[in-house]
XYZ file of C-alpha atoms in Angstrom:
358
model
C -10.943 7.519 -33.529
C -7.212 7.416 -32.789
C -5.736 9.870 -30.290
C -2.135 10.564 -29.354
C -1.752 11.492 -25.684
C 1.255 13.264 -24.139
C 1.976 13.464 -20.401
C 4.827 15.543 -18.905
C 3.351 17.004 -15.716
C 5.949 15.632 -13.297
C 8.802 13.145 -13.675
C 7.461 10.709 -16.267
C 7.804 11.483 -19.961
C 4.958 9.549 -21.553
C 3.067 9.171 -24.807
C 0.389 6.742 -25.912
C -2.058 6.011 -28.687
C -5.606 5.070 -27.707
C -8.490 4.067 -29.947
C -12.069 4.959 -29.065
C -14.615 2.859 -30.941
C -18.022 4.090 -32.057
C -19.673 2.303 -29.121
C -17.518 4.245 -26.641
C -15.131 1.427 -25.818
C -11.438 2.118 -25.642
C -8.298 0.225 -26.609
C -4.694 1.036 -25.761
C -2.549 0.605 -28.863
C 0.666 1.803 -27.237
C 1.692 3.271 -23.888
C 5.313 4.344 -23.533
C 6.571 5.751 -20.229
C 10.100 6.986 -19.569
C 10.803 7.373 -15.845
C 13.210 9.993 -14.550
C 13.570 8.198 -11.201
C 17.343 7.864 -11.405
C 17.685 11.584 -12.179
C 15.812 12.663 -9.053
C 16.646 9.920 -6.547
C 19.859 11.619 -5.295
C 17.761 14.630 -4.274
C 15.024 12.681 -2.496
C 12.327 14.258 -4.652
C 11.542 15.747 -8.038
C 13.666 18.742 -9.082
C 11.503 20.819 -11.495
C 14.370 22.140 -13.616
C 15.878 18.676 -14.078
C 12.452 17.272 -14.920
C 11.727 19.888 -17.578
C 15.100 19.420 -19.281
C 14.680 15.648 -19.273
C 11.261 15.988 -20.915
C 12.791 18.115 -23.680
C 15.464 15.510 -24.338
C 13.169 12.473 -24.279
C 9.767 13.504 -25.594
C 10.332 13.383 -29.360
C 11.680 9.849 -29.105
C 8.865 8.747 -26.810
C 6.228 10.094 -29.218
C 7.909 8.390 -32.177
C 8.061 5.115 -30.272
C 4.398 5.309 -29.249
C 3.338 5.783 -32.865
C 5.617 2.972 -34.044
C 4.295 0.536 -31.430
C 0.734 1.423 -32.444
C 1.661 0.806 -36.092
C 0.462 4.219 -37.259
C 1.755 7.607 -38.384
C 0.646 11.155 -37.701
C -1.634 11.002 -40.759
C -3.706 8.276 -39.093
C -4.502 10.340 -36.005
C -7.836 12.030 -35.350
C -6.448 14.312 -32.653
C -3.667 15.006 -30.177
C -4.120 15.491 -26.435
C -1.647 16.719 -23.834
C -1.654 17.487 -20.154
C -2.140 21.236 -19.733
C -2.024 21.114 -15.927
C -1.877 20.848 -13.042
C 1.767 20.030 -12.564
C 5.294 21.394 -12.652
C 4.861 24.248 -15.081
C 8.131 23.689 -16.959
C 7.255 20.102 -17.705
C 3.654 20.911 -18.587
C 4.859 23.482 -21.095
C 7.136 20.950 -22.813
C 4.325 18.484 -23.482
C 1.658 21.030 -24.315
C 3.846 22.948 -26.744
C 4.855 19.714 -28.461
C 1.187 18.774 -28.858
C 0.411 22.214 -30.260
C 3.193 21.819 -32.807
C 1.880 18.404 -33.863
C -1.672 19.751 -34.113
C -0.581 22.741 -36.201
C 1.690 20.849 -38.586
C -0.696 17.951 -39.184
C -3.989 19.852 -39.044
C -5.264 17.932 -36.017
C -7.681 18.974 -33.253
C -5.934 19.763 -29.968
C -7.311 18.731 -26.593
C -5.732 20.359 -23.531
C -6.375 17.823 -20.767
C -6.643 18.354 -17.043
C -4.250 15.758 -15.600
C -6.747 14.982 -12.833
C -9.467 14.354 -15.406
C -7.120 11.822 -16.981
C -7.001 9.946 -13.689
C -10.746 10.375 -13.185
C -11.696 8.835 -16.534
C -9.199 5.957 -16.649
C -11.709 3.480 -15.207
C -13.978 4.122 -18.191
C -11.132 3.000 -20.451
C -10.134 -0.059 -18.428
C -13.471 -1.194 -16.971
C -16.163 0.599 -18.957
C -17.513 2.285 -15.817
C -20.658 4.308 -16.458
C -21.452 7.742 -15.026
C -22.017 8.614 -12.230
C -19.408 7.134 -9.920
C -17.424 8.125 -6.855
C -13.717 8.818 -7.350
C -11.032 8.645 -4.685
C -8.077 10.457 -6.229
C -4.858 9.661 -4.384
C -2.022 10.933 -6.538
C 1.202 12.486 -5.283
C -0.235 15.964 -4.786
C -3.964 15.277 -4.411
C -6.204 13.387 -2.017
C -9.903 13.951 -2.595
C -13.313 12.388 -3.065
C -15.035 13.530 -6.243
C -18.499 12.730 -7.568
C -17.915 12.097 -11.276
C -21.317 12.924 -12.739
C -20.356 13.152 -16.409
C -17.700 14.405 -18.758
C -16.551 17.760 -17.396
C -18.932 17.447 -14.435
C -16.966 16.909 -11.245
C -18.111 17.754 -7.739
C -15.637 17.612 -4.877
C -16.992 16.003 -1.709
C -13.851 16.090 0.401
C -10.159 16.866 0.157
C -7.011 17.132 2.220
C -6.646 20.299 4.242
C -2.843 19.977 4.363
C -0.633 17.171 3.006
C -1.731 14.825 0.238
C -1.441 11.100 0.843
C 1.416 10.663 -1.620
C 3.324 13.483 0.050
C 2.786 11.878 3.457
C 4.263 8.608 2.192
C 7.270 10.422 0.725
C 7.893 12.389 3.925
C 7.530 9.282 6.081
C 10.047 7.465 3.899
C 12.489 10.344 4.236
C 12.081 10.407 8.022
C 12.863 6.686 8.145
C 15.834 6.906 5.806
C 14.082 4.921 3.080
C 14.622 5.272 -0.653
C 12.755 7.559 -3.024
C 9.983 7.225 -4.174
C 8.485 6.919 -0.720
C 5.264 5.034 -1.405
C 6.766 1.735 -2.613
C 9.611 2.019 -0.058
C 7.246 2.382 2.905
C 5.081 -0.473 1.635
C 8.098 -2.780 1.323
C 9.347 -1.919 4.806
C 5.876 -2.319 6.337
C 5.626 -5.963 5.218
C 8.101 -6.967 7.922
C 6.752 -4.641 10.598
C 4.414 -4.753 13.600
C 1.632 -2.251 12.975
C 0.579 -2.309 16.637
C 3.875 -1.277 18.205
C 3.374 2.462 17.719
C 0.069 4.216 18.435
C -0.561 6.920 15.823
C -3.451 9.413 15.629
C -6.386 9.185 13.212
C -6.953 12.881 12.366
C -10.508 14.111 11.638
C -12.103 10.692 12.150
C -14.123 12.083 15.037
C -15.751 14.651 12.780
C -18.549 14.124 10.299
C -16.345 15.195 7.431
C -14.974 13.756 4.197
C -11.830 15.860 4.438
C -8.400 14.495 5.282
C -5.655 15.911 7.488
C -2.265 14.202 7.381
C 0.198 16.748 8.775
C -0.484 15.683 12.390
C 0.049 12.053 11.446
C 3.337 12.965 9.813
C 4.390 14.769 13.010
C 3.473 11.713 15.091
C 5.577 9.508 12.806
C 8.544 11.830 13.291
C 8.094 11.744 17.071
C 7.891 7.947 17.061
C 11.049 7.730 14.984
C 12.878 10.166 17.259
C 11.809 8.241 20.371
C 13.193 5.002 18.942
C 16.437 6.516 17.602
C 18.918 5.291 16.595
C 16.615 3.335 14.329
C 17.197 -0.332 13.663
C 15.723 -2.138 10.685
C 13.042 -3.471 13.030
C 12.170 0.051 14.203
C 11.878 1.276 10.623
C 9.634 -1.630 9.671
C 7.386 -1.140 12.704
C 6.971 2.618 12.160
C 6.272 2.055 8.464
C 3.713 -0.633 9.274
C 1.985 1.561 11.857
C 1.841 4.488 9.433
C 0.502 2.394 6.565
C -2.120 0.673 8.742
C -3.254 4.037 10.112
C -3.614 5.505 6.637
C -5.479 2.430 5.406
C -7.939 2.705 8.298
C -8.505 6.422 7.750
C -9.065 5.979 4.022
C -11.459 3.063 4.527
C -13.610 4.903 7.067
C -13.702 8.030 4.919
C -14.585 5.933 1.871
C -17.603 4.396 3.619
C -18.797 7.858 4.621
C -18.236 9.185 1.102
C -20.165 6.288 -0.437
C -23.089 6.987 1.902
C -23.106 10.662 0.925
C -22.765 9.838 -2.770
C -25.622 7.326 -2.613
C -27.884 9.796 -0.815
C -27.131 12.611 -3.248
C -27.390 10.618 -6.470
C -29.897 7.912 -5.591
C -27.522 5.265 -6.983
C -28.160 2.134 -4.946
C -25.159 0.117 -6.137
C -22.419 2.749 -6.391
C -19.006 2.303 -7.962
C -15.943 3.542 -6.107
C -13.022 4.216 -8.437
C -9.558 4.660 -6.970
C -7.022 6.480 -9.143
C -3.527 7.852 -8.719
C -0.212 6.326 -7.751
C -1.146 5.542 -4.135
C -3.926 3.294 -5.480
C -1.228 0.676 -6.115
C -0.640 0.221 -2.362
C -1.944 -3.254 -1.490
C -2.825 -2.497 2.138
C -4.890 0.520 1.166
C -6.481 -1.474 -1.643
C -7.486 -4.252 0.764
C -9.035 -1.787 3.202
C -10.990 -0.135 0.406
C -12.261 -3.471 -0.916
C -13.577 -4.281 2.552
C -15.146 -0.834 2.912
C -16.865 -1.055 -0.479
C -18.130 -4.584 0.153
C -19.582 -3.545 3.505
C -21.960 -1.110 1.817
C -22.665 -3.063 -1.369
C -20.444 -0.944 -3.596
C -18.165 -2.068 -6.409
C -14.502 -1.129 -6.168
C -12.616 -0.438 -9.395
C -8.850 0.051 -9.381
C -7.168 0.321 -12.801
C -3.967 -1.692 -13.385
C -0.971 -0.289 -11.504
C 0.660 0.997 -14.693
C -2.408 3.118 -15.395
C -2.668 4.450 -11.834
C 0.667 6.228 -12.025
C 1.186 8.991 -14.592
C 0.977 7.743 -18.178
C 0.061 8.856 -21.676
C -2.858 6.464 -22.122
C -5.000 8.240 -19.545
C -4.365 11.569 -21.282
C -5.126 10.093 -24.708
C -8.345 8.574 -23.376
C -9.488 11.817 -21.738
C -8.733 13.523 -25.047
C -10.739 10.897 -26.937
C -13.718 11.286 -24.602
C -13.700 15.044 -25.021
C -13.112 14.950 -28.767
C -15.986 12.508 -29.222
C -18.199 15.091 -27.516
C -16.911 17.873 -29.796
C -14.861 19.483 -27.027
C -11.601 20.864 -28.376
C -9.169 23.663 -27.600
C -7.415 26.393 -29.529
C -3.674 26.722 -29.942
C -3.769 29.425 -27.271
C -4.731 26.911 -24.563
C -2.663 27.854 -21.474
C -0.418 25.683 -19.327
C -1.490 25.696 -15.678
C 0.476 24.912 -12.547
C -2.821 24.626 -10.642
C -6.094 23.394 -12.105
C -8.750 22.011 -9.738
C -11.117 19.372 -11.038
C -14.223 21.029 -9.589
C -16.943 21.747 -12.121
C -16.637 25.527 -11.887
C -12.883 25.275 -12.493
C -13.119 23.218 -15.677
C -12.672 25.448 -18.757
C -15.711 26.222 -20.850
C -15.810 23.526 -23.477
C -16.665 23.423 -27.134
C -15.116 26.835 -27.804
C -12.112 25.598 -29.808
C -11.351 25.960 -33.464
C -11.825 22.365 -34.584
C -14.705 19.940 -34.716
C -14.367 16.285 -33.772
C -13.904 13.692 -36.456
C -16.435 10.880 -36.576
């Protein structure tokens, strides 16, 4: 089957066409992403109103380009999927309403996708990972361990109790006067820094918990920066390196604990740890996770960087997975600013108006 996926939950306008073969394997036929980075950079973060207007202006062209690159037309599609949340509600509405219009005009099944489910299932597209597996979701607004037990079956094992990891990177970058987006800027600065110069706290590591707390670490970074002010390039690099090394250590220790819990609960002796979300592209965090997984005999799977950040292919694939299982949505599917991935928060499935095509 061929699925068009649309993603507009934040500051990327994206569309893609993905094929799902009868044996469950997936192929990306096109994946077009338009970044709004230049629009938001002067503000040091995403401005919701600007993002929504930019989606309106760009989306039709992005969809047309994704179909052209895939070498197909609307008549060749078996369904259309779009992010229905969570995200900036104005942007979510733009993509979801466009998908509804396409579905209505062309008589296609609609799949309203949870953006987090898109991240969660990407490794099945790129690496053919089988259920169950452990997911570490580290996107801009989410940091959590999730046991992915099956399609629509997600059980949260731990989460952040304050800031998400992506937010912590952005705030650290802002404190240090680095460019937006913060994640890549901090990583670049850290390459030239001494991670041992500043001693930073490791919140919640002393507790037997899979939860994260990053607000205290952010405060410690601010205090270190204030103590060294006025900051030189060397100071900035050293603070960035200390912050990144601290985060990498916290994530690695938590990952080992999460893998132990996952193994005990599922009985899987050779677990797979999937890392998804934009922060997954950070090389220092990736190295620490590879070491943590290897230490307990687990396999680490990190999709290509372009599929870790927001993109249409992950939404198309999640739509294809759901459509193949006969799970579709009506044209009244709502847009959601908040939509947890937990099993009891996933909408009841199979109640839509369409059936899946073979």
